[in-house]
Short mmCIF file of C-alpha atoms in Angstrom, two decimals:
data_model
loop_
_atom_site.label_atom_id
_atom_site.label_comp_id
_atom_site.label_asym_id
_atom_site.label_seq_id
_atom_site.Cartn_x
_atom_site.Cartn_y
_atom_site.Cartn_z
CA MET A 1 58.35 43.63 137.84
CA GLU A 2 57.41 46.74 139.86
CA LYS A 3 60.14 49.32 139.33
CA GLN A 4 60.93 51.76 142.82
CA ASN A 5 62.43 54.59 142.26
CA LYS A 6 61.92 58.11 144.37
CA SER A 7 62.55 57.74 148.14
CA ALA A 8 63.17 59.65 151.40
CA MET A 9 64.15 59.08 154.45
CA ALA A 10 63.79 60.93 157.84
CA ASP A 11 65.83 59.47 160.52
CA GLY A 12 64.90 59.81 164.26
CA ARG A 13 66.77 59.10 167.38
CA THR A 14 64.86 55.25 167.68
CA LEU A 15 63.69 55.18 164.10
CA VAL A 16 63.95 55.42 160.34
CA LYS A 17 60.79 56.14 158.03
CA LEU A 18 60.67 55.61 155.04
CA VAL A 19 59.11 56.64 151.76
CA TYR A 20 59.63 55.47 148.54
CA PHE A 21 57.74 55.49 145.24
CA SER A 22 57.19 52.15 143.25
CA ALA A 23 56.12 53.01 139.83
CA ASN A 24 53.61 49.66 138.18
CA GLY A 25 56.26 49.70 134.84
CA ASP A 26 53.17 49.16 132.56
CA ASN A 27 54.36 52.32 130.37
CA CYS A 28 57.85 53.01 130.65
CA GLU A 29 61.14 50.50 131.03
CA GLU A 30 64.70 51.30 132.11
CA SER A 31 67.40 52.12 129.96
CA ARG A 32 70.93 50.88 130.28
CA ASP A 33 71.89 54.09 132.61
CA GLY A 34 69.30 52.91 134.95
CA SER A 35 66.99 55.60 134.16
CA ILE A 36 63.48 55.92 132.96
CA VAL A 37 62.78 55.45 129.57
CA VAL A 38 59.04 56.58 128.59
CA ARG A 39 56.98 54.48 126.04
CA SER A 40 54.69 56.36 123.29
CA GLY A 41 55.21 59.70 124.66
CA CYS A 42 53.89 58.93 128.07
CA SER A 43 54.56 61.79 130.30
CA VAL A 44 52.77 60.59 133.78
CA LEU A 45 53.83 57.92 135.78
CA GLN A 46 51.62 55.45 137.51
CA GLY A 47 52.53 54.07 141.15
CA ARG A 48 52.09 54.05 144.55
CA LEU A 49 54.09 55.78 147.55
CA CYS A 50 54.86 53.09 150.22
CA PHE A 51 55.87 52.94 153.78
CA ALA A 52 58.44 51.10 155.56
CA LYS A 53 60.29 52.20 159.23
CA PHE A 54 63.08 50.21 160.95
CA GLU A 55 64.46 50.47 164.26
CA THR A 56 67.78 52.01 164.38
CA ARG A 57 69.39 49.55 166.33
CA LYS A 58 68.33 47.62 163.36
CA ILE A 59 69.55 49.70 160.30
CA ASP A 60 71.35 46.50 158.83
CA ASP A 61 67.56 45.51 158.38
CA CYS A 62 67.07 49.22 157.05
CA LEU A 63 70.02 48.80 155.01
CA GLU A 64 68.74 44.93 153.32
CA PHE A 65 65.67 46.55 152.63
CA ILE A 66 67.07 49.46 150.79
CA ARG A 67 69.53 47.49 148.75
CA PHE A 68 66.84 44.65 147.58
CA ASN A 69 63.32 46.87 147.09
CA ILE A 70 65.29 50.12 146.03
CA LEU A 71 68.40 49.68 144.56
CA GLN A 72 67.72 46.02 143.22
CA HIS A 73 64.29 46.55 141.84
CA SER A 74 65.19 49.55 140.30
CA GLY A 75 67.86 47.89 138.09
CA VAL A 76 70.63 50.63 139.55
CA HIS A 77 73.79 48.97 138.90
CA GLN A 78 75.82 47.65 141.83
CA HIS A 79 79.23 46.49 142.38
CA PRO A 80 79.40 42.57 144.14
CA ASN A 81 79.41 44.64 147.77
CA GLY A 82 75.91 45.96 146.86
CA THR A 83 76.86 49.63 146.37
CA ALA A 84 75.77 51.47 143.44
CA ARG A 85 77.81 51.78 140.87
CA ASP A 86 77.01 55.52 140.47
CA LYS A 87 76.46 57.55 143.62
CA LEU A 88 72.50 57.77 143.91
CA SER A 89 71.30 60.98 146.42
CA ILE A 90 67.92 60.27 148.28
CA LYS A 91 66.60 63.04 150.55
CA ALA A 92 66.55 62.49 154.09
CA THR A 93 65.95 64.40 156.53
CA GLY A 94 66.16 64.40 161.07
CA GLY A 95 69.64 63.62 163.38
CA GLY A 96 70.00 60.06 161.23
CA ALA A 97 70.40 61.92 158.20
CA PHE A 98 73.79 63.09 160.00
CA LYS A 99 74.73 59.88 162.11
CA PHE A 100 74.29 57.59 159.43
CA ALA A 101 75.18 59.51 156.41
CA ASP A 102 78.56 57.74 155.99
CA LEU A 103 77.32 54.23 156.69
CA PHE A 104 74.73 54.63 154.21
CA ASN A 105 77.62 56.28 151.33
CA GLU A 106 79.82 53.21 152.52
CA LYS A 107 77.31 49.78 152.24
CA LEU A 108 74.81 51.54 149.64
CA GLY A 109 77.26 54.15 147.37
CA ILE A 110 73.91 56.61 148.37
CA LEU A 111 74.55 60.07 149.35
CA PHE A 112 71.67 61.67 151.51
CA ASP A 113 70.91 65.57 150.18
CA LYS A 114 69.77 66.75 153.83
CA GLU A 115 66.41 68.33 154.28
CA ASP A 116 65.68 70.56 157.52
CA GLU A 117 63.69 68.39 159.70
CA MET A 118 60.77 71.05 160.67
CA HIS A 119 60.65 72.19 157.47
CA CYS A 120 59.72 68.85 156.31
CA LEU A 121 57.18 67.77 159.19
CA VAL A 122 55.32 70.75 158.41
CA GLY A 123 55.46 70.12 154.50
CA GLY A 124 54.79 66.41 155.09
CA VAL A 125 51.40 67.37 156.78
CA ASN A 126 50.29 69.95 154.81
CA PHE A 127 50.82 67.48 151.77
CA LEU A 128 48.87 64.67 153.46
CA LEU A 129 45.86 67.17 154.71
CA LYS A 130 45.81 68.68 150.86
CA THR A 131 45.86 65.71 149.11
CA VAL A 132 44.96 62.52 150.90
CA PRO A 133 41.26 61.99 151.59
CA ARG A 134 40.21 61.05 154.57
CA GLU A 135 43.70 61.55 155.95
CA ALA A 136 42.64 63.35 159.24
CA PHE A 137 40.20 61.94 162.09
CA THR A 138 39.20 62.39 165.48
CA TYR A 139 39.17 59.42 168.47
CA LEU A 140 36.87 60.10 171.38
CA ASP A 141 35.60 57.24 173.44
CA GLY A 142 35.84 54.99 171.31
CA GLN A 143 34.66 56.33 168.34
CA LYS A 144 36.71 57.46 165.23
CA GLU A 145 35.24 59.94 162.72
CA PHE A 146 36.92 61.58 159.33
CA VAL A 147 37.02 64.83 159.60
CA GLN A 148 36.80 66.84 156.04
CA ILE A 149 39.65 69.16 155.54
CA ASP A 150 38.47 72.50 153.83
CA HIS A 151 41.41 73.66 151.80
CA ASN A 152 40.35 77.24 152.06
CA ASP A 153 40.26 77.40 155.39
CA LEU A 154 43.10 74.89 156.88
CA TYR A 155 45.28 77.57 158.34
CA PRO A 156 46.34 78.22 160.94
CA TYR A 157 46.33 75.22 162.80
CA LEU A 158 49.06 73.63 165.72
CA LEU A 159 51.14 70.39 164.69
CA VAL A 160 51.84 68.44 167.73
CA ASN A 161 54.72 66.19 166.61
CA ILE A 162 55.53 63.18 169.49
CA GLY A 163 58.82 61.49 168.66
CA SER A 164 61.68 61.50 171.56
CA GLY A 165 60.68 65.21 172.39
CA VAL A 166 57.48 66.83 171.36
CA SER A 167 57.96 69.60 169.46
CA MET A 168 54.36 71.79 169.10
CA ILE A 169 54.48 73.85 165.58
CA LYS A 170 52.22 76.85 164.61
CA VAL A 171 51.82 76.01 161.07
CA ASP A 172 50.11 79.90 158.84
CA GLY A 173 51.12 78.71 155.66
CA ASP A 174 53.32 76.52 153.10
CA GLY A 175 56.98 76.94 154.36
CA LYS A 176 55.21 79.49 157.35
CA TYR A 177 55.45 77.95 160.66
CA GLU A 178 56.65 78.50 164.03
CA ARG A 179 57.84 76.06 166.60
CA ILE A 180 56.20 77.94 170.12
CA SER A 181 56.75 74.92 172.77
CA GLY A 182 57.21 71.58 173.34
CA THR A 183 58.27 69.08 175.66
CA SER A 184 60.95 66.28 176.58
CA LEU A 185 58.49 64.15 177.84
CA GLY A 186 57.64 62.24 174.70
CA GLY A 187 57.44 58.87 173.40
CA GLY A 188 61.92 58.40 174.38
CA THR A 189 60.65 58.93 177.98
CA PHE A 190 57.48 56.31 177.42
CA LEU A 191 60.28 54.07 176.23
CA GLY A 192 62.79 54.48 178.43
CA LEU A 193 61.06 54.21 181.43
CA GLY A 194 59.22 51.55 180.63
CA LYS A 195 62.02 49.73 179.72
CA LEU A 196 63.80 50.38 183.17
CA LEU A 197 60.26 49.69 185.42
CA THR A 198 59.19 46.60 182.85
CA LYS A 199 61.89 44.90 181.07
CA CYS A 200 60.68 45.46 177.69
CA LYS A 201 62.94 45.78 174.88
CA SER A 202 61.24 47.65 172.24
CA PHE A 203 58.05 50.42 171.80
CA ASP A 204 55.81 47.91 170.24
CA GLU A 205 56.33 45.43 173.13
CA LEU A 206 55.80 48.10 175.60
CA LEU A 207 52.73 49.18 173.82
CA GLU A 208 51.29 46.00 173.49
CA LEU A 209 52.03 45.08 177.09
CA SER A 210 50.04 48.72 178.17
CA HIS A 211 47.12 47.06 176.80
CA HIS A 212 46.49 44.87 178.91
CA GLY A 213 46.89 47.06 182.12
CA ASN A 214 45.31 48.75 184.43
CA ASN A 215 46.48 52.30 185.70
CA ARG A 216 44.26 52.61 188.28
CA VAL A 217 45.69 50.01 190.38
CA ILE A 218 48.92 52.60 190.55
CA ASP A 219 47.47 56.29 189.38
CA MET A 220 45.78 58.46 192.24
CA LEU A 221 42.62 59.32 191.55
CA VAL A 222 40.68 62.08 193.22
CA GLY A 223 37.86 59.07 194.30
CA ASP A 224 40.79 58.14 196.47
CA ILE A 225 41.01 61.28 198.32
CA TYR A 226 37.37 62.06 198.66
CA GLY A 227 36.25 58.55 199.95
CA GLY A 228 35.00 57.99 196.07
CA THR A 229 33.06 61.02 194.97
CA ASP A 230 33.34 63.65 192.76
CA TYR A 231 34.97 67.19 193.11
CA SER A 232 31.96 68.57 191.65
CA LYS A 233 32.63 71.91 193.09
CA ILE A 234 35.56 72.24 190.51
CA GLY A 235 34.50 69.80 188.18
CA LEU A 236 36.18 66.67 189.10
CA SER A 237 34.61 63.39 188.27
CA SER A 238 36.00 60.91 190.73
CA THR A 239 37.75 58.97 188.41
CA ALA A 240 39.82 62.00 187.04
CA ILE A 241 43.50 61.36 188.19
CA ALA A 242 44.97 63.31 190.96
CA SER A 243 48.36 61.96 190.89
CA SER A 244 50.35 59.30 188.40
CA PHE A 245 52.04 56.78 189.99
CA GLY A 246 50.50 58.15 193.56
CA LYS A 247 49.02 54.81 195.06
CA ALA A 248 52.72 53.91 195.05
CA ILE A 249 53.78 56.46 197.77
CA SER A 250 51.40 54.64 200.50
CA ASP A 251 50.82 51.32 198.97
CA GLY A 252 54.03 49.75 200.87
CA LYS A 253 54.89 48.05 197.72
CA GLU A 254 57.88 47.61 196.08
CA LEU A 255 58.37 47.65 191.96
CA GLU A 256 57.90 43.80 191.71
CA ASP A 257 55.06 43.78 194.20
CA TYR A 258 53.03 45.66 190.66
CA GLN A 259 52.26 44.03 187.51
CA PRO A 260 53.98 45.35 184.30
CA GLU A 261 51.36 45.91 182.02
CA ASP A 262 49.95 48.22 185.19
CA VAL A 263 52.82 50.44 185.22
CA ALA A 264 53.08 50.55 181.41
CA ARG A 265 49.41 51.44 181.52
CA SER A 266 50.23 54.29 183.95
CA LEU A 267 53.30 55.62 182.29
CA LEU A 268 51.49 55.69 178.98
CA ARG A 269 48.60 57.30 180.64
CA MET A 270 50.57 59.83 182.48
CA ILE A 271 52.89 60.98 179.06
CA SER A 272 49.70 61.17 176.81
CA ASN A 273 47.67 63.15 179.60
CA ASN A 274 50.52 65.92 179.60
CA ILE A 275 51.31 66.30 175.88
CA GLY A 276 47.45 67.16 175.46
CA GLN A 277 46.98 69.34 178.20
CA ILE A 278 50.23 71.13 176.89
CA ALA A 279 49.36 71.07 173.59
CA TYR A 280 45.92 72.90 174.08
CA LEU A 281 47.40 75.30 176.27
CA ASN A 282 49.47 76.52 173.38
CA ALA A 283 46.41 76.38 171.37
CA LEU A 284 44.94 78.71 173.53
CA ARG A 285 47.83 81.06 174.00
CA PHE A 286 47.44 81.55 170.23
CA GLY A 287 43.48 80.82 169.33
CA LEU A 288 44.34 77.91 167.44
CA LYS A 289 41.07 75.61 167.35
CA ARG A 290 42.69 72.83 164.94
CA ILE A 291 45.36 70.85 166.76
CA PHE A 292 47.32 67.84 164.69
CA PHE A 293 49.27 64.70 166.33
CA GLY A 294 51.37 63.20 164.48
CA GLY A 295 54.73 61.07 165.38
CA PHE A 296 55.54 57.09 165.76
CA PHE A 297 54.54 57.84 169.71
CA ILE A 298 50.65 57.25 168.94
CA ARG A 299 51.31 54.39 166.29
CA GLY A 300 47.01 54.34 165.16
CA HIS A 301 47.05 52.82 169.59
CA GLU A 302 43.22 53.77 169.97
CA TYR A 303 44.09 53.93 173.75
CA THR A 304 46.97 56.89 173.40
CA MET A 305 44.41 59.10 170.91
CA ASP A 306 41.69 58.73 173.14
CA THR A 307 44.01 59.80 176.41
CA ILE A 308 44.60 63.35 174.20
CA SER A 309 41.73 63.33 173.43
CA VAL A 310 40.31 63.35 176.40
CA ALA A 311 42.91 65.83 177.70
CA VAL A 312 41.93 68.31 175.11
CA HIS A 313 38.42 67.79 175.55
CA PHE A 314 38.41 68.77 179.41
CA TRP A 315 40.92 71.73 179.59
CA SER A 316 39.09 73.23 176.48
CA ARG A 317 35.58 72.34 177.68
CA GLY A 318 34.60 70.69 174.64
CA GLU A 319 35.51 73.84 172.89
CA ALA A 320 38.96 72.34 170.81
CA LYS A 321 39.39 68.61 169.57
CA ALA A 322 42.38 66.42 168.97
CA MET A 323 43.20 65.29 165.24
CA PHE A 324 45.25 62.62 164.41
CA LEU A 325 46.80 61.51 160.84
CA ARG A 326 46.45 58.17 159.55
CA HIS A 327 49.91 58.49 158.09
CA GLU A 328 51.52 60.20 161.33
CA GLY A 329 54.53 58.37 161.60
CA PHE A 330 55.66 59.52 158.41
CA LEU A 331 55.45 63.08 158.29
CA GLY A 332 59.13 64.36 157.76
CA ALA A 333 60.11 61.31 155.46
CA LEU A 334 57.01 62.32 153.12
CA GLY A 335 57.71 65.97 153.16
CA ALA A 336 61.34 65.37 152.33
CA PHE A 337 59.53 63.36 149.57
CA ALA A 338 57.59 66.23 148.66
CA SER A 339 60.40 68.63 148.22
CA TYR A 340 61.81 67.11 145.09
CA LYS A 341 59.09 69.17 143.57
CA ASP A 342 60.40 71.95 145.02
CA GLN A 343 63.93 71.60 143.84
CA SER A 344 65.63 72.68 140.23
CA HIS A 345 68.36 70.89 139.18
CA ASN A 346 71.77 71.12 137.23
CA ASN A 347 73.72 69.19 134.82
CA ASP A 348 75.67 67.79 137.77
CA LEU A 349 72.25 67.40 140.00
CA GLU A 350 71.34 65.25 136.96
CA SER A 351 74.15 63.10 137.15
CA GLN A 352 73.50 62.47 140.60
CA HIS A 353 70.15 61.49 140.60
CA HIS A 354 67.59 58.86 139.20
CA THR A 355 65.29 60.19 136.31
CA VAL A 356 62.66 59.67 138.77
CA GLN A 357 63.82 61.32 141.42
CA ARG A 358 63.78 64.79 139.33
CA ALA A 359 60.05 64.17 138.84
CA ILE A 360 57.36 66.81 140.44
CA LEU A 361 54.40 64.85 142.20
CA ASN A 362 51.27 65.33 141.44
CA CYS A 363 48.62 63.68 143.59
CA SER A 364 45.84 65.68 142.92
CA GLY A 365 41.82 64.95 141.27
CA ASP A 366 41.87 62.16 139.15
CA ASN A 367 45.63 61.25 139.47
CA PHE A 368 45.22 60.63 143.14
CA ARG A 369 43.66 57.34 145.41
CA HIS A 370 44.43 56.14 148.57
CA ILE A 371 44.58 52.35 149.22
CA PRO A 372 42.95 51.28 152.36
CA VAL A 373 44.63 48.33 154.12
CA ALA A 374 42.77 46.55 157.53
CA GLY A 375 44.08 47.61 160.68
CA ASN A 376 45.45 50.64 162.42
CA LEU A 377 48.93 51.45 161.83
CA ASN A 378 50.32 52.94 158.60
CA GLU A 379 53.46 51.10 158.16
CA GLY A 380 52.58 48.92 155.08
CA GLU A 381 49.82 51.55 153.90
CA THR A 382 50.20 52.48 150.18
CA ILE A 383 48.82 55.46 148.37
CA GLU A 384 48.42 55.89 144.58
CA CYS A 385 49.12 58.48 142.75
CA SER A 386 50.47 59.78 139.24
CA ILE A 387 54.03 61.25 139.10
CA ASN A 388 54.68 64.11 135.86
CA LEU A 389 58.30 63.30 134.59
CA VAL A 390 60.08 66.21 133.86
#
C-alpha cells in the first residue's frame, strides 16, 4: 500500500489545488506514532508528486479526499469523527488558506502553515522550469512544441498567472520578483459572465460549450466593416476581431436568439485576446522575451492557448512567444510544497509535522522522472521523484 504524506494546498476563489507526496513504501514502514521509519539505513524515499483539484463549492469532496488519501493511507491516527488525533500541519497558500482554516482544523485536525501567495506562485514556476523535463511548451496554429529551458539563462521572465483575475509578475531569480501589472478580466470574468449568458453551472461545462461555438456569429470582424477585405495599410486581416460581441449591436436579436456555444466562444476569445495583448505590452515595457502563462483558466485548452499565442505573436510582430506549462494550474500549491525544503524546524514544530513533511525535496538528475499521461489536463498526472529524509 502506498504511503501518502507530504502535501500542500493552494486555495483560490473558485478552486482548491492539492499537491501531495505519495511514497512507494518499499524501503520504509510506519511506526506507531505515524512517522516514517527507514529500513537498512535508507536515506532516500522514492515516490511521486500527485495533483488534484476541487471546486470550492464542493469543499466537502476535498475534505473527504484528504481524509481518505492522506490521513488514512498515511497511517495518521484518527478520532472516530475522522479528525487526526495529533494536529497535522500542511502548507497552504491563497485566500482559501484563511477562509477554510477553521473548517480544516475542525473537520480534519489539520492546521494551515500559511505561505505568501505570490512567493509560492513564483517558487512553483521556478521549481517546474528547473526540474521537470518537457514542462514548458508553445502552442500556435495547432502545433505544440516543447521548449528546452536553459537554467543559466532563465531570468528575467514574465509570469502571467490567470486565476479569477490576472497577475503579471516580473521574475528576476529565486525569491526575486515584482508584480508589475494585472487585469480584473480573467477566469472569474469568463465564468461569471458565462453563467449569466449561457446558464452553464461550471467552468468545465462552459469551456466544453465554447469548443463547439463560432465567435464570428457575434464578433464584428474587420471584414464586416470593410466589405470582406483586409485593412492591409495598418496590417489588419479581414478575420481580425474589430469588436468583441460587436454584431449584437445591429443584428436586432435578443440573447435567446444566439446559440449559447457561440456566446461562450466569443467570451473566451475576448478574454484570452485581452490577456495576451496586455501581457506582451508589459513584457515590452521591461524588455522581457520570455512570457509564461499559468493558472487554471488555461487547463490545456487548445483554443485558449492558440488565442493567447496569436495575440502575443501579432502585437510583438513575431518577436515574442507565449509559453505554457504542463502543470499550469498547480503553481501556487507546488511553490508551497517546495517551501518545505527552506524551513528549519524546532522541537515544537517537530511535534506538529509528519516526518516526511520535514524532508528536503530532491528532484534533480537521476532522482527525477516525469510520468506522462494522456490528454492535456494536468490533474491526475504524477511526477516521480525522491526525497532526502532529514
